[in-house]
Coordinates of C-alpha atoms in Angstrom, one line a residue:
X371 CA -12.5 3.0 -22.6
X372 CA -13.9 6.6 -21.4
X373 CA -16.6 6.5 -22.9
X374 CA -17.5 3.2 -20.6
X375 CA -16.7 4.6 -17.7
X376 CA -18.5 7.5 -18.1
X377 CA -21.7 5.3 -19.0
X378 CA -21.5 2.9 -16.1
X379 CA -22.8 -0.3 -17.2
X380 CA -22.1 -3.4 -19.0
X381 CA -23.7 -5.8 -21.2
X382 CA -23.7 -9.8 -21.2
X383 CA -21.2 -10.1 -23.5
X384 CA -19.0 -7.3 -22.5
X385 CA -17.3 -10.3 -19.8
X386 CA -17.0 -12.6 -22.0
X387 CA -15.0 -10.4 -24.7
X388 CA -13.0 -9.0 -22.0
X389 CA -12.1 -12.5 -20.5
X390 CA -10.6 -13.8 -24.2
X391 CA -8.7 -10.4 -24.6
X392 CA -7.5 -11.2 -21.1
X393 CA -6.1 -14.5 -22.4
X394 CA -4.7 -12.4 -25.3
X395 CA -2.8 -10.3 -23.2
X396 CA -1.3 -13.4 -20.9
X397 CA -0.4 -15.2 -24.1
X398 CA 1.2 -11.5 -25.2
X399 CA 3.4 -11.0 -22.4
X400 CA 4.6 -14.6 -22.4
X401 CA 6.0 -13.9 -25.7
X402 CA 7.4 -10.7 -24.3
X403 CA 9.2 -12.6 -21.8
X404 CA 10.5 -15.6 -24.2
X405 CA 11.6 -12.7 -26.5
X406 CA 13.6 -10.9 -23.9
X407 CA 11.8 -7.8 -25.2
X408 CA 11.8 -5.4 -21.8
X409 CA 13.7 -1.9 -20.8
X410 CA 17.4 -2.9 -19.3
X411 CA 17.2 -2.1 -15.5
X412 CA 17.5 1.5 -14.5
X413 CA 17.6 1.1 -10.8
X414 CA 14.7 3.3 -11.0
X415 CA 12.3 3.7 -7.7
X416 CA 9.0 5.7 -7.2
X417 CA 6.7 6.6 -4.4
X418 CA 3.0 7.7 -4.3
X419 CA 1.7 8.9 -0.9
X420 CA -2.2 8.9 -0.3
X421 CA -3.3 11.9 2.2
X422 CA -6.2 13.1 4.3
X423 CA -7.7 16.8 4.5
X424 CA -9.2 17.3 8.3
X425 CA -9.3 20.8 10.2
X426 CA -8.1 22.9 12.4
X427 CA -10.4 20.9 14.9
X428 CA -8.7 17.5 13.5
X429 CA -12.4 16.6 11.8
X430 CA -12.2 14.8 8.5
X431 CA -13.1 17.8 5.3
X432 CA -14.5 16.3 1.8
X433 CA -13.3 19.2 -0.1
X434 CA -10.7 17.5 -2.1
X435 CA -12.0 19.1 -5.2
X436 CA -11.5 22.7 -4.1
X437 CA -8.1 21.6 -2.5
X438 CA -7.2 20.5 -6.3
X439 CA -8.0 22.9 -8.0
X440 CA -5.6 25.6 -5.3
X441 CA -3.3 23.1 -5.4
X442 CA -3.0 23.1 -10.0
X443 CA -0.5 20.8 -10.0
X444 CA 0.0 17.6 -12.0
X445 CA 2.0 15.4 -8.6
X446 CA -1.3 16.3 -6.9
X447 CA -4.3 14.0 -8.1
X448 CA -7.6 13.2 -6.4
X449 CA -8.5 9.6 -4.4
X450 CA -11.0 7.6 -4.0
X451 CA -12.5 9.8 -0.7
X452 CA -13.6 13.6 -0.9
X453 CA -10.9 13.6 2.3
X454 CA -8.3 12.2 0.0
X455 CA -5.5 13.5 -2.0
X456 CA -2.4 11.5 -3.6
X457 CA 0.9 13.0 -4.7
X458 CA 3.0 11.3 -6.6
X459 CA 6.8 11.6 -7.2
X460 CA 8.8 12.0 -10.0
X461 CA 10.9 8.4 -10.6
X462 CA 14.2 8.4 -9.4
X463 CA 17.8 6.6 -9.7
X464 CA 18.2 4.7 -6.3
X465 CA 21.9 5.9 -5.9
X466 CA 23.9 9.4 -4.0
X467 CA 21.8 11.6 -1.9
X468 CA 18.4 10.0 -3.3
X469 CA 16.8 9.8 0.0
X470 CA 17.6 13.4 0.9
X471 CA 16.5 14.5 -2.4
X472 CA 13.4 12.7 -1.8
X473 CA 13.0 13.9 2.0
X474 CA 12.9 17.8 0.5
X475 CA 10.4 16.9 -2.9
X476 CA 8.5 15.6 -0.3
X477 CA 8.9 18.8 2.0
X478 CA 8.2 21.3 0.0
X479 CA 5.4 19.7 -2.2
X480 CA 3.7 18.8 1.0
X481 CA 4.3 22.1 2.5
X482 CA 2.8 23.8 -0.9
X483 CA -0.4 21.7 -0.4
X484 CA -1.1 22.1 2.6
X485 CA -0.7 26.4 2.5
X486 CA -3.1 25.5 -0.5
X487 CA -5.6 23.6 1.8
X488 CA -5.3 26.4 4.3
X489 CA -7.0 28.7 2.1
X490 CA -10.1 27.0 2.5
X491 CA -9.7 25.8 6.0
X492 CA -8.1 22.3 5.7
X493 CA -5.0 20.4 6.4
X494 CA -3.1 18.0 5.3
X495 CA -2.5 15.2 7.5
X496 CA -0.3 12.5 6.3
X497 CA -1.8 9.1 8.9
X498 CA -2.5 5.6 7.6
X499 CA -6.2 6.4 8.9
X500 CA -7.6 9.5 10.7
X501 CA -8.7 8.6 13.8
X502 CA -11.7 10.8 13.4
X503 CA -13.3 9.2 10.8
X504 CA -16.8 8.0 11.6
X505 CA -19.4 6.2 9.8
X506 CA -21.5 9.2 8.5
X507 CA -18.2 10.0 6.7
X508 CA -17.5 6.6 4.8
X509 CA -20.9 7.0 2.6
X510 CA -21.4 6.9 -0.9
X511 CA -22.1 10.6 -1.0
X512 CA -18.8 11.3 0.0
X513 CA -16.5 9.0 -3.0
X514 CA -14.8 11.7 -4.5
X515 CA -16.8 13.0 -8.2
X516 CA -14.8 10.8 -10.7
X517 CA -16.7 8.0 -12.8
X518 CA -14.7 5.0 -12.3
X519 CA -14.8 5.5 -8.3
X520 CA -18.6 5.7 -8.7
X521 CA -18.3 2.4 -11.4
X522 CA -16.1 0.3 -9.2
X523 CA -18.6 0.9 -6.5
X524 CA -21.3 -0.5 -8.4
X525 CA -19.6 -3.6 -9.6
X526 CA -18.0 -4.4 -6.5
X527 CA -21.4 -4.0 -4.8
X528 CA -23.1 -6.1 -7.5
X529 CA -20.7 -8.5 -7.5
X530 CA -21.3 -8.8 -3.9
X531 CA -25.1 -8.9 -4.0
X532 CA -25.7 -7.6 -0.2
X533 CA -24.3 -5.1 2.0
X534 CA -20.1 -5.1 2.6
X535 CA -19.8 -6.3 6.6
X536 CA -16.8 -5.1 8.4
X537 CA -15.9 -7.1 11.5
X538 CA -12.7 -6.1 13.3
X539 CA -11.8 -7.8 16.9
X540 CA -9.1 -6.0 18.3
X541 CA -8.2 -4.2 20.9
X542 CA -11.8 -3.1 21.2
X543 CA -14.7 -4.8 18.5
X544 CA -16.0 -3.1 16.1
X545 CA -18.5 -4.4 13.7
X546 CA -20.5 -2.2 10.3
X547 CA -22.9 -2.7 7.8
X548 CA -22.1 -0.4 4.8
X549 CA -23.8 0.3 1.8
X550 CA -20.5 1.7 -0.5
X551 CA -16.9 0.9 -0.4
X552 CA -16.4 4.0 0.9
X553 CA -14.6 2.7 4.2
X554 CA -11.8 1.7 2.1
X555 CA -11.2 5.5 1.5
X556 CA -10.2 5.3 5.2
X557 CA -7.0 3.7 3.9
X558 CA -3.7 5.5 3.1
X559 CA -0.1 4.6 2.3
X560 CA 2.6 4.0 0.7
X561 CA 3.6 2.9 -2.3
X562 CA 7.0 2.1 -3.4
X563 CA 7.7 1.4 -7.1
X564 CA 11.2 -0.8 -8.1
X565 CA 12.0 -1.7 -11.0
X566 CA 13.1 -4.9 -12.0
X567 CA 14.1 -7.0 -15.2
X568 CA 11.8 -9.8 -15.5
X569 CA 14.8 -12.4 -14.6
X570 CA 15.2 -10.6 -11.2
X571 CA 11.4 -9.9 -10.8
X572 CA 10.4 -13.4 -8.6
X573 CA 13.0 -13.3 -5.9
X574 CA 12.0 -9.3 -5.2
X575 CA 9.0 -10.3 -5.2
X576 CA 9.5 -12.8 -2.7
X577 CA 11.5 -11.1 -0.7
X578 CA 9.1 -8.5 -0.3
X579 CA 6.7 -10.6 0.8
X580 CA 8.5 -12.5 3.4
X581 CA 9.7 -8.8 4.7
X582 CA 6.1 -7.2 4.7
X583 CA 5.4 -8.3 8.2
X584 CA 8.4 -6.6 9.2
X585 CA 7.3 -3.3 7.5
X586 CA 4.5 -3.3 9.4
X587 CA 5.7 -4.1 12.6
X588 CA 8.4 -1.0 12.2
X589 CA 6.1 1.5 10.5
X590 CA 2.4 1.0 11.3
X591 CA -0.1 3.8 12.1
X592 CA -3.5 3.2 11.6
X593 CA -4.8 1.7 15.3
X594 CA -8.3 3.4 15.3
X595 CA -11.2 3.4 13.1
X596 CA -14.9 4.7 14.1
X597 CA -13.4 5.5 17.4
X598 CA -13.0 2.0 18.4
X599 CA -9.0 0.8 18.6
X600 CA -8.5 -2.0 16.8
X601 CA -5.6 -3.2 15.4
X602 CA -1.9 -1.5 15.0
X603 CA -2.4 -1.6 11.6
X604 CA -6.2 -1.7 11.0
X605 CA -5.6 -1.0 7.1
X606 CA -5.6 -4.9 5.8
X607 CA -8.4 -6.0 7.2
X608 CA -10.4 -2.9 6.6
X609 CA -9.2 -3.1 2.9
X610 CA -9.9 -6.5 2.9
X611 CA -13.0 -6.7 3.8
X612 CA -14.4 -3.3 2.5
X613 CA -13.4 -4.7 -1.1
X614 CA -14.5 -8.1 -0.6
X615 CA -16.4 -9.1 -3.0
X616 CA -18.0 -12.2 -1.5
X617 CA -20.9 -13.2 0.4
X618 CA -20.4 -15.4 3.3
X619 CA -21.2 -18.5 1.2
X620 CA -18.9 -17.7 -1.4
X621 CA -16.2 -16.9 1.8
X622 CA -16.7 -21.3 3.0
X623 CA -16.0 -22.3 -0.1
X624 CA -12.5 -21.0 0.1
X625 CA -12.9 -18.4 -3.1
X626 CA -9.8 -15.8 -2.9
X627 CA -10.4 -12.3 -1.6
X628 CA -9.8 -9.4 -3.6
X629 CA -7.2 -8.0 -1.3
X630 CA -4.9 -10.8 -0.4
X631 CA -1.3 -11.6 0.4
X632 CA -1.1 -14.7 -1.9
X633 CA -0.7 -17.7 -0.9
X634 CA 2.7 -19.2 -2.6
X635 CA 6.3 -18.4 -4.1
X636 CA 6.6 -17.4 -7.1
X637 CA 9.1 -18.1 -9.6
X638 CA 7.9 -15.8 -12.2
X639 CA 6.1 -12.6 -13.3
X640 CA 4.0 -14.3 -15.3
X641 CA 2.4 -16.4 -12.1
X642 CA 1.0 -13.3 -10.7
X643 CA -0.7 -11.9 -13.7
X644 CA -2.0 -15.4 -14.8
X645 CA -3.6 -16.4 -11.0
X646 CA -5.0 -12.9 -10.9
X647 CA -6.9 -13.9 -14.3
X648 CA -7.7 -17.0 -13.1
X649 CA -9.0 -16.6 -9.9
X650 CA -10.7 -13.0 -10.3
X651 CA -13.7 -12.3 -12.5
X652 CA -13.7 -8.9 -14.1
X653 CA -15.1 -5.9 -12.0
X654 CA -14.3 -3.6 -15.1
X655 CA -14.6 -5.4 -18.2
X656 CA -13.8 -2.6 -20.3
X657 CA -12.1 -3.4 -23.6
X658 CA -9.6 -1.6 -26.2
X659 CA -9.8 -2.3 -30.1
X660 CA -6.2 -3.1 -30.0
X661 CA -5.0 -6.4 -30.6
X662 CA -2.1 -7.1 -28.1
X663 CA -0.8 -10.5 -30.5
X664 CA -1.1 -8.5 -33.6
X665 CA 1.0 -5.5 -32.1
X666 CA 3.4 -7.8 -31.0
X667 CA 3.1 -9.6 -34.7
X668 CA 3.8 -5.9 -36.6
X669 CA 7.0 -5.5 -34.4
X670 CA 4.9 -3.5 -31.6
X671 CA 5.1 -3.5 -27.7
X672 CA 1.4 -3.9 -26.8
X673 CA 0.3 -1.9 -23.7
X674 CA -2.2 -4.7 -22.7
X675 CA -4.9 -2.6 -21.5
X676 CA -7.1 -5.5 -20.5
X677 CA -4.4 -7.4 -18.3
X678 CA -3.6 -3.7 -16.3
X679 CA -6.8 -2.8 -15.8
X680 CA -7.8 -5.9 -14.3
X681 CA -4.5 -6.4 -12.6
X682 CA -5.2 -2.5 -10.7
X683 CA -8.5 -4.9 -9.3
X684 CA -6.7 -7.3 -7.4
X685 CA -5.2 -5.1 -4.1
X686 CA -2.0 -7.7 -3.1
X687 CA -0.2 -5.7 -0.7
X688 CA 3.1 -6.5 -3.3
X689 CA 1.4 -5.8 -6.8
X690 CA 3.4 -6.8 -10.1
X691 CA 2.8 -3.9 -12.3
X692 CA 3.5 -4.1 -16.4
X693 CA 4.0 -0.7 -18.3
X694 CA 5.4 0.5 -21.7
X695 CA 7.4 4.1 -21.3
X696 CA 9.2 5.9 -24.2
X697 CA 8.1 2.3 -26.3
X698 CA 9.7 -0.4 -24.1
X699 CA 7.6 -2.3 -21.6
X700 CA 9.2 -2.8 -18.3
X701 CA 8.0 -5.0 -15.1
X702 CA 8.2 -3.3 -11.0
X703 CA 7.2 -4.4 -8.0
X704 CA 4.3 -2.2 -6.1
X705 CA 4.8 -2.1 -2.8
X706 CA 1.7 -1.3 -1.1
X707 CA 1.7 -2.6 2.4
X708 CA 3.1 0.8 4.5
X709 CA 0.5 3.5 5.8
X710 CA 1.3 6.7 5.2
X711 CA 3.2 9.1 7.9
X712 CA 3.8 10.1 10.3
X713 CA 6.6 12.6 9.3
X714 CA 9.0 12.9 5.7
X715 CA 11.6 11.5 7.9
X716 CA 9.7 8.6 8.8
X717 CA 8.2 8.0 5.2
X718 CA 11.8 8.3 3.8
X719 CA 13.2 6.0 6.8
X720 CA 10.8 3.5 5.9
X721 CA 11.4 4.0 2.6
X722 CA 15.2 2.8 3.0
X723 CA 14.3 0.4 4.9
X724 CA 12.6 -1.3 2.4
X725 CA 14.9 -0.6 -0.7
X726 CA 17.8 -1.6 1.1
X727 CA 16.6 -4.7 2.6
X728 CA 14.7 -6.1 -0.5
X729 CA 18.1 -6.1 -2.2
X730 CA 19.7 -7.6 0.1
X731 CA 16.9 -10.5 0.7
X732 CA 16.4 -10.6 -3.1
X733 CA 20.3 -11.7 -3.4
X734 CA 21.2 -13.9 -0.3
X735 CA 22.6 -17.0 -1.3
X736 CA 20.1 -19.2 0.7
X737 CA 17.0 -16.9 0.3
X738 CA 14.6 -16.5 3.3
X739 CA 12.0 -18.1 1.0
X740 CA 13.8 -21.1 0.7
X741 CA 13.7 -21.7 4.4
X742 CA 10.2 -20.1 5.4
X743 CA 7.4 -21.1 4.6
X744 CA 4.2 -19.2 2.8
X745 CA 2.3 -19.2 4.9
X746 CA 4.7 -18.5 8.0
X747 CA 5.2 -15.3 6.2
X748 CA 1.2 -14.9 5.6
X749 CA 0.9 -15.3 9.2
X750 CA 3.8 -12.9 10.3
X751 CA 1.9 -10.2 8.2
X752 CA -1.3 -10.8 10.3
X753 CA 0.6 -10.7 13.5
X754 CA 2.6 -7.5 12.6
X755 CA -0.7 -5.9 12.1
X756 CA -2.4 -6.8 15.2
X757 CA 0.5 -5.9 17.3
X758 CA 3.2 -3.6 15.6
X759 CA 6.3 -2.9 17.1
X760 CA 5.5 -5.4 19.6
X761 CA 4.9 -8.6 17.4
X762 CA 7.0 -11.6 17.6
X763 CA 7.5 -13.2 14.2
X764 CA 8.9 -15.9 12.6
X765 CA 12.1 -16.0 11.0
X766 CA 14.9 -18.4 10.2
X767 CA 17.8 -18.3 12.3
X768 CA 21.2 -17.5 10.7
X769 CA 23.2 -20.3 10.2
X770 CA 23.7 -23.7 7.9
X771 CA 21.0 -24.8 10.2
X772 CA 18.3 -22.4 9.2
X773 CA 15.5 -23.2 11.7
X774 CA 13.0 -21.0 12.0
X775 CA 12.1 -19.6 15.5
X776 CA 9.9 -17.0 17.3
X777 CA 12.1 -13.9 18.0
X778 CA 10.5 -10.0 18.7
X779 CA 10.6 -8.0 15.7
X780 CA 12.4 -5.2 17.3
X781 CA 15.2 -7.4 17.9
X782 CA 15.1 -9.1 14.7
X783 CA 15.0 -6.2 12.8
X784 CA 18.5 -4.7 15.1
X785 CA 20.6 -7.7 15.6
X786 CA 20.0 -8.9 11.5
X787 CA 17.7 -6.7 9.1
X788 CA 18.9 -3.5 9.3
X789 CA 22.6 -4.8 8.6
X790 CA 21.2 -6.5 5.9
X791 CA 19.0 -2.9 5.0
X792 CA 22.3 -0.9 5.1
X793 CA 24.0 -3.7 2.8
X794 CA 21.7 -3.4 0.3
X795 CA 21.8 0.5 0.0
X796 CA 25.2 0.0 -0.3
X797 CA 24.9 -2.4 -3.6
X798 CA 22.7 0.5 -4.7
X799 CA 25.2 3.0 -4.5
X800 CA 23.2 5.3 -1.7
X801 CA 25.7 7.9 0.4
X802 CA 26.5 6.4 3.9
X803 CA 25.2 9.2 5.6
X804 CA 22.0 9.3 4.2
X805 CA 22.4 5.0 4.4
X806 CA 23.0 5.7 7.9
X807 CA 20.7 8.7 9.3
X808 CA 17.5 7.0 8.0
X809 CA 18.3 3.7 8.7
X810 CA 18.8 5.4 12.5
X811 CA 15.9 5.8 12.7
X812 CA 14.7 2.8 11.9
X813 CA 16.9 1.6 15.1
X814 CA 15.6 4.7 17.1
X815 CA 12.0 3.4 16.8
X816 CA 13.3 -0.4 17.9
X817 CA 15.3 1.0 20.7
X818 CA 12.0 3.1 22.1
X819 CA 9.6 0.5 21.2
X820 CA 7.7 4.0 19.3
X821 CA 6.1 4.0 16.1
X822 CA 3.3 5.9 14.8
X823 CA 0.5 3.5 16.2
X824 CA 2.0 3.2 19.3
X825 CA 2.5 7.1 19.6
X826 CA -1.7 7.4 18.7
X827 CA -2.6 5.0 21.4
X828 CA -0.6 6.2 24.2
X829 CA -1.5 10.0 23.7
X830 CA -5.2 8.9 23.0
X831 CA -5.0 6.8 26.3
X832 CA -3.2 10.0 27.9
X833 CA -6.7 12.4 27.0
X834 CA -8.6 10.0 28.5
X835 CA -7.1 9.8 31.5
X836 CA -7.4 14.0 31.6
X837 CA -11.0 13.4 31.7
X838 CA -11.7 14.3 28.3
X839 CA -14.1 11.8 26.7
X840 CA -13.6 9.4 23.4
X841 CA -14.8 11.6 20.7
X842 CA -13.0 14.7 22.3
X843 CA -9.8 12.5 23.3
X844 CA -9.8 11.5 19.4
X845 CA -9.9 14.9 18.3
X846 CA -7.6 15.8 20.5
X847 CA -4.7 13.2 19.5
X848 CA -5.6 14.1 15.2
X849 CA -5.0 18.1 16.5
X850 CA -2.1 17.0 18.5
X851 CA 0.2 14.2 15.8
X852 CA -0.9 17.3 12.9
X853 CA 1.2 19.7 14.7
X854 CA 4.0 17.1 15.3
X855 CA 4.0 16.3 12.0
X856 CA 4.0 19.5 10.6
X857 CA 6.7 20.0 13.3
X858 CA 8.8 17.5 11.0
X859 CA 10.9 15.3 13.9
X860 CA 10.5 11.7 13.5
X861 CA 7.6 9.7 15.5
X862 CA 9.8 7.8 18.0
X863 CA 11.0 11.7 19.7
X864 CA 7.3 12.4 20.3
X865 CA 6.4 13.4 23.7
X866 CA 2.8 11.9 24.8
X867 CA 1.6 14.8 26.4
X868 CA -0.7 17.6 25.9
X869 CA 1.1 21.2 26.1
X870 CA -0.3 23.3 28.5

């Protein structure tokens, strides 16, 4: 598979092979599921965090190379940007003081990059996209030196056939013709890992999705991109359409984008791998020698190479993700729809947000599924990212009567979610003071209307009116959420003001 990546082409027939081993691997996992073959659940979570390097003067710095190799550590790995870095943390049992153990993993790994970026005059600032960020940055020149960056490029590009258009009405317009999928390196978040037995795998997955919009509307932080303001959360539409793989033609005939939020329930696993096989041609079609059947024949778990690798092409902002550890395969759910920042306490508060309330969503008698529909849900997402913390969404009201109505997500998420949240860490076992200080400030950012989007905006709006103009009022709000960050109090006790 290296050795393809590293040559950076394929053939005529590659696609074709690579489409029946893809079959292979869906008929494979079928039988994995019939067998009852997977791990027993562990309650085991995960998190990833994607970061950006900027300096002192809050200006993006494509040195993630030399940060790397200061940094020498395994969590630490490179990203698709020269300005990114991802760290990755260890998996953990979603029980006790988890979310303070994660809080201080987080602390001091971040702290140990960042001394490390220091060295050679970079920072790490943890935003879902740095506001400084121009277009001279997002070029091809600047994809971080690793093959299958460069290779994804080219096939998405191909695939494509012209240049990727980004068109972003917002707050302000912003429209760009590039020439790479570099832009999409302007995206970073979260990712939350669960999980689940393939007989609990459907309603999480639901449930995840019909809470997304919600997510967003607590937690965004990406309003700016190229100096224009755009949405609260610019991330999905950039991500969408910086991955999009079709040409406006392609677009009116209703062909699926890459990124996408779906467009149904599911009741199984197996729905998400087999649409994304049947709706996505092959941007990588790079093939093993083993045969998943015959594995699974001899009394093996297969690890279905194929199926994974063309599964990590298809960006739904709630991925189903297959992988064998220690020799047993096991299914989780990918969360991928939170930016990343502002602070650990915010990352960790969002972090319990989500856990707790998935759980509890996942095992309501009447689930919200049942009595919202698809694309309700679809549409909450957009609207949460347009509008953040002050959306109104969707929801069904409580009671046998179930209605859905039109409620502000700041009081949805007080007078129902979060009870629901701090329900569901309790099934998981997690201590009430951790249960309740995070979740706090979940409520804290409700109460003050304040998340990280709407901290950027107002202290960007603030430099401007002190006369500075947009570049220098940019630069200044990167310089200014960096040393709150670093500072370590969460987003919604911000002041929006300039010292001195």
């Amino acid at each position: 598979m290296g050795e393809k990546v590293e040559a950076g082409g394929f053939d005529l027939s590659d696609r074709q092979h690579y489409r029946r081993k893809l079959q292979q691997c869906l008929e494979a996992l079928e039988r994995l599921l019939k067998e009852r073959r997977f791990d027993r659940p562990k309650n085991l979570m995960g998190l990833e965090i994607e970061l950006n390097l900027a300096g002192d003067d809050g200006m993006p710095r494509m040195m993630n190379a030399e940060v790397l190799e200061r940094i020498s550590s395994g969590d630490f790995q490179t990203e698709l940007g020269q300005f990114n870095l991802e760290v990755n943390i260890v998996p953990h049992r979603l029980s006790g003081r988890v979310l303070d153990q994660l809080a201080e993993e987080l602390r001091t790994g971040l702290g140990y990059a960042d001394r490390k970026a220091r060295e050679v005059s970079a920072e790490i600032v943890m935003i879902g996209i740095l506001p400084t960020l121009g277009a001279d940055d997002l070029v091809f020149s600047n994809l971080s030196e690793v093959d299958r960056y460069r290779l994804l490029n080219d096939e998405i590009l191909a695939a494509r056939g012209e240049e990727i258009d980004l068109d972003i009405e917002g707050v302000e317009h912003l429209t760009y013709s590039s020439r790479s999928i570099a832009p999409e390196a302007a995206c970073t978040s979260v990712q939350l890992h669960l999980q689940v037995t393939p007989g609990r795998f459907a309603a999480v997955w639901n449930a995840a999705q019909a809470m997304a919009a919600v997510q967003i509307a607590m937690g965004a932080n990406s309003p700016f991109l190229f100096g224009r303001e755009l949405w609260r959360e610019s991330r999905p539409p950039l991500f969408q359409q910086a991955t999009d793989t079709r040409s406006p033609e392609i677009r009116a005939q209703g062909v699926r984008p890459r990124t996408w939020f779906g467009e149904r329930w599911i009741d199984s696993a197996r729905d998400l791998f087999e649409e994304n096989v049947r709706y996505f041609p092959s941007l990588l079609p790079i093939c093993s020698e083993d045969d998943p059947l015959r594995v699974l024949d001899e009394g093996g778990i297969p690890d279905l190479q194929e199926l994974v690798l063309h599964n990590g092409t298809v960006y739904r902002w709630n991925r189903p993700v297959y992988e064998v550890a220690d020799g047993s395969p096991h299914l989780r759910v990918e969360n991928r729809v939170l930016p990343a920042g502002p602070t650990v306490t915010d990352v960790i508060a969002n972090t319990a947000f989500y856990y707790g309330l998935v759980r509890a969503l996942a095992e309501e008698p009447r689930p919200v599924w049942t009595r919202l529909s698809f694309a309700e849900a679809s549409d909450n997402f957009d609207t949460a990212c347009r509008y953040g913390i002050d959306a109104t969404l969707r929801w069904p009201r409580p009671g046998r009567s179930g209605a859905v109505a039109e409620q502000s997500a700041v009081r949805l998420v007080r007078e129902e979610l979060l009870p629901l949240a701090a329900a569901g860490l309790d099934a998981w076992g997690v201590e009430p003071a951790d249960r309740d200080f995070y979740l706090g400030v979940i409520e804290e950012r409700c109460r003050r209307r304040m998340n990280g989007a709407s901290w950027q905006a107002a202290t960007f709006h603030r430099a401007l009116d002190r006369g500075l103009d947009r570049e220098s009022a940019l630069a200044a709000t990167t310089r200014r959420y960096g040393e709150l960050m670093r500072g370590g109090d969460p987003v919604h006790t911000w002041p929006v003001a300039f010292p001195g």
